[in-house]
Amino acid sequence: MIIPLFDIYSLYVCPPSIVQPNEDKGSIIITTSRGDLFQPLWYLAFKSPWPGFDILDILGAFATVQRSPDDEYTHLIVRPTANIPDIQDPPDEQQLSSSSSATTGDPVKQAIRDARWNVFERLSRITQLSRDTAGK
């Protein structure tokens, strides 16, 4: 499943606690701007290094991530106020046939698209690692 960055409303990033024996797993929960709540991604402290803060750093390169004043583990994804062209929608067939530059594309849009896929690829690797770890 692919979730566009600005469809994410918040991330609940709770690291594992090594001090408390019952709190040895961390979790990341994604809430969308429509209110959908995805299943938590669990990470066991003794199985793999905690990636939660790395995820926040990566997302912070592409969007403003703010810690919620209500909860220390909740981080809000702030939408930009400026109008950003929507690169999620595929172009119409008429636009593709009438524009010869559609195959090369705008360099800025291409850079944004490449960066977005780079983030998604990293998140999918983390998800796959958590599934592999949970399966063991």
PDB file of C-alpha atoms in Angstrom:
ATOM      1  CA  MET A   1       0.000   0.000   0.000  1.00  0.00           C
ATOM      2  CA  ILE A   2       1.301   3.434  -0.912  1.00  0.00           C
ATOM      3  CA  ILE A   3       0.273   6.442   1.155  1.00  0.00           C
ATOM      4  CA  PRO A   4       1.011   9.906  -0.248  1.00  0.00           C
ATOM      5  CA  LEU A   5       3.019  11.944   2.239  1.00  0.00           C
ATOM      6  CA  PHE A   6       0.462  14.707   2.624  1.00  0.00           C
ATOM      7  CA  ASP A   7      -2.338  12.186   3.207  1.00  0.00           C
ATOM      8  CA  ILE A   8      -0.621  11.342   6.499  1.00  0.00           C
ATOM      9  CA  TYR A   9      -2.075  13.359   9.360  1.00  0.00           C
ATOM     10  CA  SER A  10       0.050  12.008  12.182  1.00  0.00           C
ATOM     11  CA  LEU A  11       2.545   9.357  13.207  1.00  0.00           C
ATOM     12  CA  TYR A  12       2.543   7.781  16.643  1.00  0.00           C
ATOM     13  CA  VAL A  13       6.183   6.838  17.173  1.00  0.00           C
ATOM     14  CA  CYS A  14       6.720   5.063  20.490  1.00  0.00           C
ATOM     15  CA  PRO A  15      10.254   3.689  20.955  1.00  0.00           C
ATOM     16  CA  PRO A  16      10.892   0.518  22.933  1.00  0.00           C
ATOM     17  CA  SER A  17      11.852   0.930  26.564  1.00  0.00           C
ATOM     18  CA  ILE A  18      14.896  -1.055  27.591  1.00  0.00           C
ATOM     19  CA  VAL A  19      14.437  -0.013  31.234  1.00  0.00           C
ATOM     20  CA  GLN A  20      10.999  -1.609  31.663  1.00  0.00           C
ATOM     21  CA  PRO A  21      10.947  -5.342  30.806  1.00  0.00           C
ATOM     22  CA  ASN A  22       7.303  -5.328  29.628  1.00  0.00           C
ATOM     23  CA  GLU A  23       7.938  -2.445  27.227  1.00  0.00           C
ATOM     24  CA  ASP A  24      10.540  -4.105  24.990  1.00  0.00           C
ATOM     25  CA  LYS A  25       8.818  -3.317  21.704  1.00  0.00           C
ATOM     26  CA  GLY A  26       8.290  -0.053  19.910  1.00  0.00           C
ATOM     27  CA  SER A  27       5.529   0.867  17.518  1.00  0.00           C
ATOM     28  CA  ILE A  28       4.712   3.230  14.693  1.00  0.00           C
ATOM     29  CA  ILE A  29       1.066   3.961  13.896  1.00  0.00           C
ATOM     30  CA  ILE A  30      -0.023   6.040  10.887  1.00  0.00           C
ATOM     31  CA  THR A  31      -3.223   8.117  10.932  1.00  0.00           C
ATOM     32  CA  THR A  32      -4.420   9.598   7.636  1.00  0.00           C
ATOM     33  CA  SER A  33      -6.056  12.974   7.156  1.00  0.00           C
ATOM     34  CA  ARG A  34      -9.350  11.117   6.504  1.00  0.00           C
ATOM     35  CA  GLY A  35      -9.112   9.555   9.966  1.00  0.00           C
ATOM     36  CA  ASP A  36      -8.028   6.065   8.861  1.00  0.00           C
ATOM     37  CA  LEU A  37      -5.829   4.330  11.410  1.00  0.00           C
ATOM     38  CA  PHE A  38      -3.396   1.727  10.089  1.00  0.00           C
ATOM     39  CA  GLN A  39      -2.249  -1.308  12.000  1.00  0.00           C
ATOM     40  CA  PRO A  40       0.834  -0.651  14.114  1.00  0.00           C
ATOM     41  CA  LEU A  41       4.278  -1.578  12.895  1.00  0.00           C
ATOM     42  CA  TRP A  42       5.934  -3.354  15.828  1.00  0.00           C
ATOM     43  CA  TYR A  43       9.670  -3.448  16.469  1.00  0.00           C
ATOM     44  CA  LEU A  44      11.279  -5.676  19.059  1.00  0.00           C
ATOM     45  CA  ALA A  45      14.173  -3.999  20.853  1.00  0.00           C
ATOM     46  CA  PHE A  46      16.366  -7.090  20.894  1.00  0.00           C
ATOM     47  CA  LYS A  47      15.723  -8.079  17.256  1.00  0.00           C
ATOM     48  CA  SER A  48      16.599  -4.951  15.291  1.00  0.00           C
ATOM     49  CA  PRO A  49      17.664  -1.334  15.852  1.00  0.00           C
ATOM     50  CA  TRP A  50      14.845   1.160  16.408  1.00  0.00           C
ATOM     51  CA  PRO A  51      14.101   2.958  13.094  1.00  0.00           C
ATOM     52  CA  GLY A  52      11.414   5.340  14.352  1.00  0.00           C
ATOM     53  CA  PHE A  53      13.538   8.428  14.685  1.00  0.00           C
ATOM     54  CA  ASP A  54      15.189   7.744  11.311  1.00  0.00           C
ATOM     55  CA  ILE A  55      11.735   7.704   9.734  1.00  0.00           C
ATOM     56  CA  LEU A  56      10.924  11.071  11.316  1.00  0.00           C
ATOM     57  CA  ASP A  57      14.222  12.509  10.031  1.00  0.00           C
ATOM     58  CA  ILE A  58      13.552  11.243   6.505  1.00  0.00           C
ATOM     59  CA  LEU A  59       9.999  12.605   6.486  1.00  0.00           C
ATOM     60  CA  GLY A  60      11.300  15.896   7.892  1.00  0.00           C
ATOM     61  CA  ALA A  61      13.332  16.371   4.721  1.00  0.00           C
ATOM     62  CA  PHE A  62      10.124  16.432   2.648  1.00  0.00           C
ATOM     63  CA  ALA A  63       7.517  17.902   5.007  1.00  0.00           C
ATOM     64  CA  THR A  64       7.286  19.795   8.269  1.00  0.00           C
ATOM     65  CA  VAL A  65       6.988  17.324  11.135  1.00  0.00           C
ATOM     66  CA  GLN A  66       5.877  18.773  14.481  1.00  0.00           C
ATOM     67  CA  ARG A  67       5.601  17.043  17.835  1.00  0.00           C
ATOM     68  CA  SER A  68       2.056  17.206  19.183  1.00  0.00           C
ATOM     69  CA  PRO A  69       1.663  19.346  22.310  1.00  0.00           C
ATOM     70  CA  ASP A  70      -0.719  16.727  23.737  1.00  0.00           C
ATOM     71  CA  ASP A  71       1.477  13.629  23.438  1.00  0.00           C
ATOM     72  CA  GLU A  72       5.243  13.263  23.241  1.00  0.00           C
ATOM     73  CA  TYR A  73       4.987  10.274  20.872  1.00  0.00           C
ATOM     74  CA  THR A  74       2.584  11.848  18.362  1.00  0.00           C
ATOM     75  CA  HIS A  75       4.083  13.757  15.439  1.00  0.00           C
ATOM     76  CA  LEU A  76       1.930  15.808  13.051  1.00  0.00           C
ATOM     77  CA  ILE A  77       2.667  16.175   9.337  1.00  0.00           C
ATOM     78  CA  VAL A  78       2.027  19.822   8.473  1.00  0.00           C
ATOM     79  CA  ARG A  79       0.705  20.520   5.006  1.00  0.00           C
ATOM     80  CA  PRO A  80       2.345  23.436   3.196  1.00  0.00           C
ATOM     81  CA  THR A  81       0.235  26.560   2.862  1.00  0.00           C
ATOM     82  CA  ALA A  82       1.449  27.316  -0.671  1.00  0.00           C
ATOM     83  CA  ASN A  83      -0.250  25.641  -3.579  1.00  0.00           C
ATOM     84  CA  ILE A  84       1.875  22.723  -4.671  1.00  0.00           C
ATOM     85  CA  PRO A  85       1.090  21.057  -7.994  1.00  0.00           C
ATOM     86  CA  ASP A  86      -0.464  17.654  -7.448  1.00  0.00           C
ATOM     87  CA  ILE A  87       1.911  15.106  -8.950  1.00  0.00           C
ATOM     88  CA  GLN A  88      -0.157  12.168  -7.710  1.00  0.00           C
ATOM     89  CA  ASP A  89      -2.753  12.378 -10.487  1.00  0.00           C
ATOM     90  CA  PRO A  90      -1.711  10.738 -13.737  1.00  0.00           C
ATOM     91  CA  PRO A  91      -1.945  13.071 -16.737  1.00  0.00           C
ATOM     92  CA  ASP A  92      -4.844  12.690 -19.164  1.00  0.00           C
ATOM     93  CA  GLU A  93      -4.292  10.903 -22.467  1.00  0.00           C
ATOM     94  CA  GLN A  94      -4.889  14.155 -24.337  1.00  0.00           C
ATOM     95  CA  GLN A  95      -2.151  15.876 -22.374  1.00  0.00           C
ATOM     96  CA  LEU A  96       0.261  13.038 -23.110  1.00  0.00           C
ATOM     97  CA  SER A  97      -0.394  13.070 -26.840  1.00  0.00           C
ATOM     98  CA  SER A  98      -0.429  16.861 -27.231  1.00  0.00           C
ATOM     99  CA  SER A  99       2.686  17.577 -25.200  1.00  0.00           C
ATOM    100  CA  SER A 100       6.006  16.317 -26.464  1.00  0.00           C
ATOM    101  CA  SER A 101       7.685  17.383 -23.231  1.00  0.00           C
ATOM    102  CA  ALA A 102       5.511  14.982 -21.210  1.00  0.00           C
ATOM    103  CA  THR A 103       7.981  12.170 -21.774  1.00  0.00           C
ATOM    104  CA  THR A 104      10.868  14.159 -20.335  1.00  0.00           C
ATOM    105  CA  GLY A 105       8.792  16.092 -17.777  1.00  0.00           C
ATOM    106  CA  ASP A 106       9.604  19.065 -15.663  1.00  0.00           C
ATOM    107  CA  PRO A 107      12.953  18.558 -13.865  1.00  0.00           C
ATOM    108  CA  VAL A 108      11.529  19.826 -10.566  1.00  0.00           C
ATOM    109  CA  LYS A 109       8.561  17.456 -10.736  1.00  0.00           C
ATOM    110  CA  GLN A 110      10.884  14.607 -11.676  1.00  0.00           C
ATOM    111  CA  ALA A 111      13.150  15.360  -8.705  1.00  0.00           C
ATOM    112  CA  ILE A 112      10.156  15.462  -6.357  1.00  0.00           C
ATOM    113  CA  ARG A 113       8.808  12.223  -7.826  1.00  0.00           C
ATOM    114  CA  ASP A 114      12.202  10.518  -7.438  1.00  0.00           C
ATOM    115  CA  ALA A 115      12.562  11.737  -3.854  1.00  0.00           C
ATOM    116  CA  ARG A 116       9.051  10.549  -3.016  1.00  0.00           C
ATOM    117  CA  TRP A 117       9.746   7.087  -4.377  1.00  0.00           C
ATOM    118  CA  ASN A 118      13.044   7.007  -2.495  1.00  0.00           C
ATOM    119  CA  VAL A 119      11.161   7.666   0.776  1.00  0.00           C
ATOM    120  CA  PHE A 120       8.525   5.058  -0.072  1.00  0.00           C
ATOM    121  CA  GLU A 121      11.213   2.518  -0.902  1.00  0.00           C
ATOM    122  CA  ARG A 122      12.922   3.072   2.453  1.00  0.00           C
ATOM    123  CA  LEU A 123       9.626   2.820   4.329  1.00  0.00           C
ATOM    124  CA  SER A 124       8.762  -0.389   2.468  1.00  0.00           C
ATOM    125  CA  ARG A 125      12.129  -1.875   3.449  1.00  0.00           C
ATOM    126  CA  ILE A 126      11.422  -1.062   7.087  1.00  0.00           C
ATOM    127  CA  THR A 127       7.944  -2.570   6.785  1.00  0.00           C
ATOM    128  CA  GLN A 128       9.322  -5.712   5.176  1.00  0.00           C
ATOM    129  CA  LEU A 129      11.962  -6.011   7.899  1.00  0.00           C
ATOM    130  CA  SER A 130       9.278  -5.724  10.580  1.00  0.00           C
ATOM    131  CA  ARG A 131       7.152  -8.382   8.856  1.00  0.00           C
ATOM    132  CA  ASP A 132      10.139 -10.701   8.564  1.00  0.00           C
ATOM    133  CA  THR A 133      10.972 -10.123  12.218  1.00  0.00           C
ATOM    134  CA  ALA A 134       7.366 -10.713  13.296  1.00  0.00           C
ATOM    135  CA  GLY A 135       7.267 -13.936  11.271  1.00  0.00           C
ATOM    136  CA  LYS A 136      10.234 -15.446  13.118  1.00  0.00           C
TER     137      LYS A 136
END
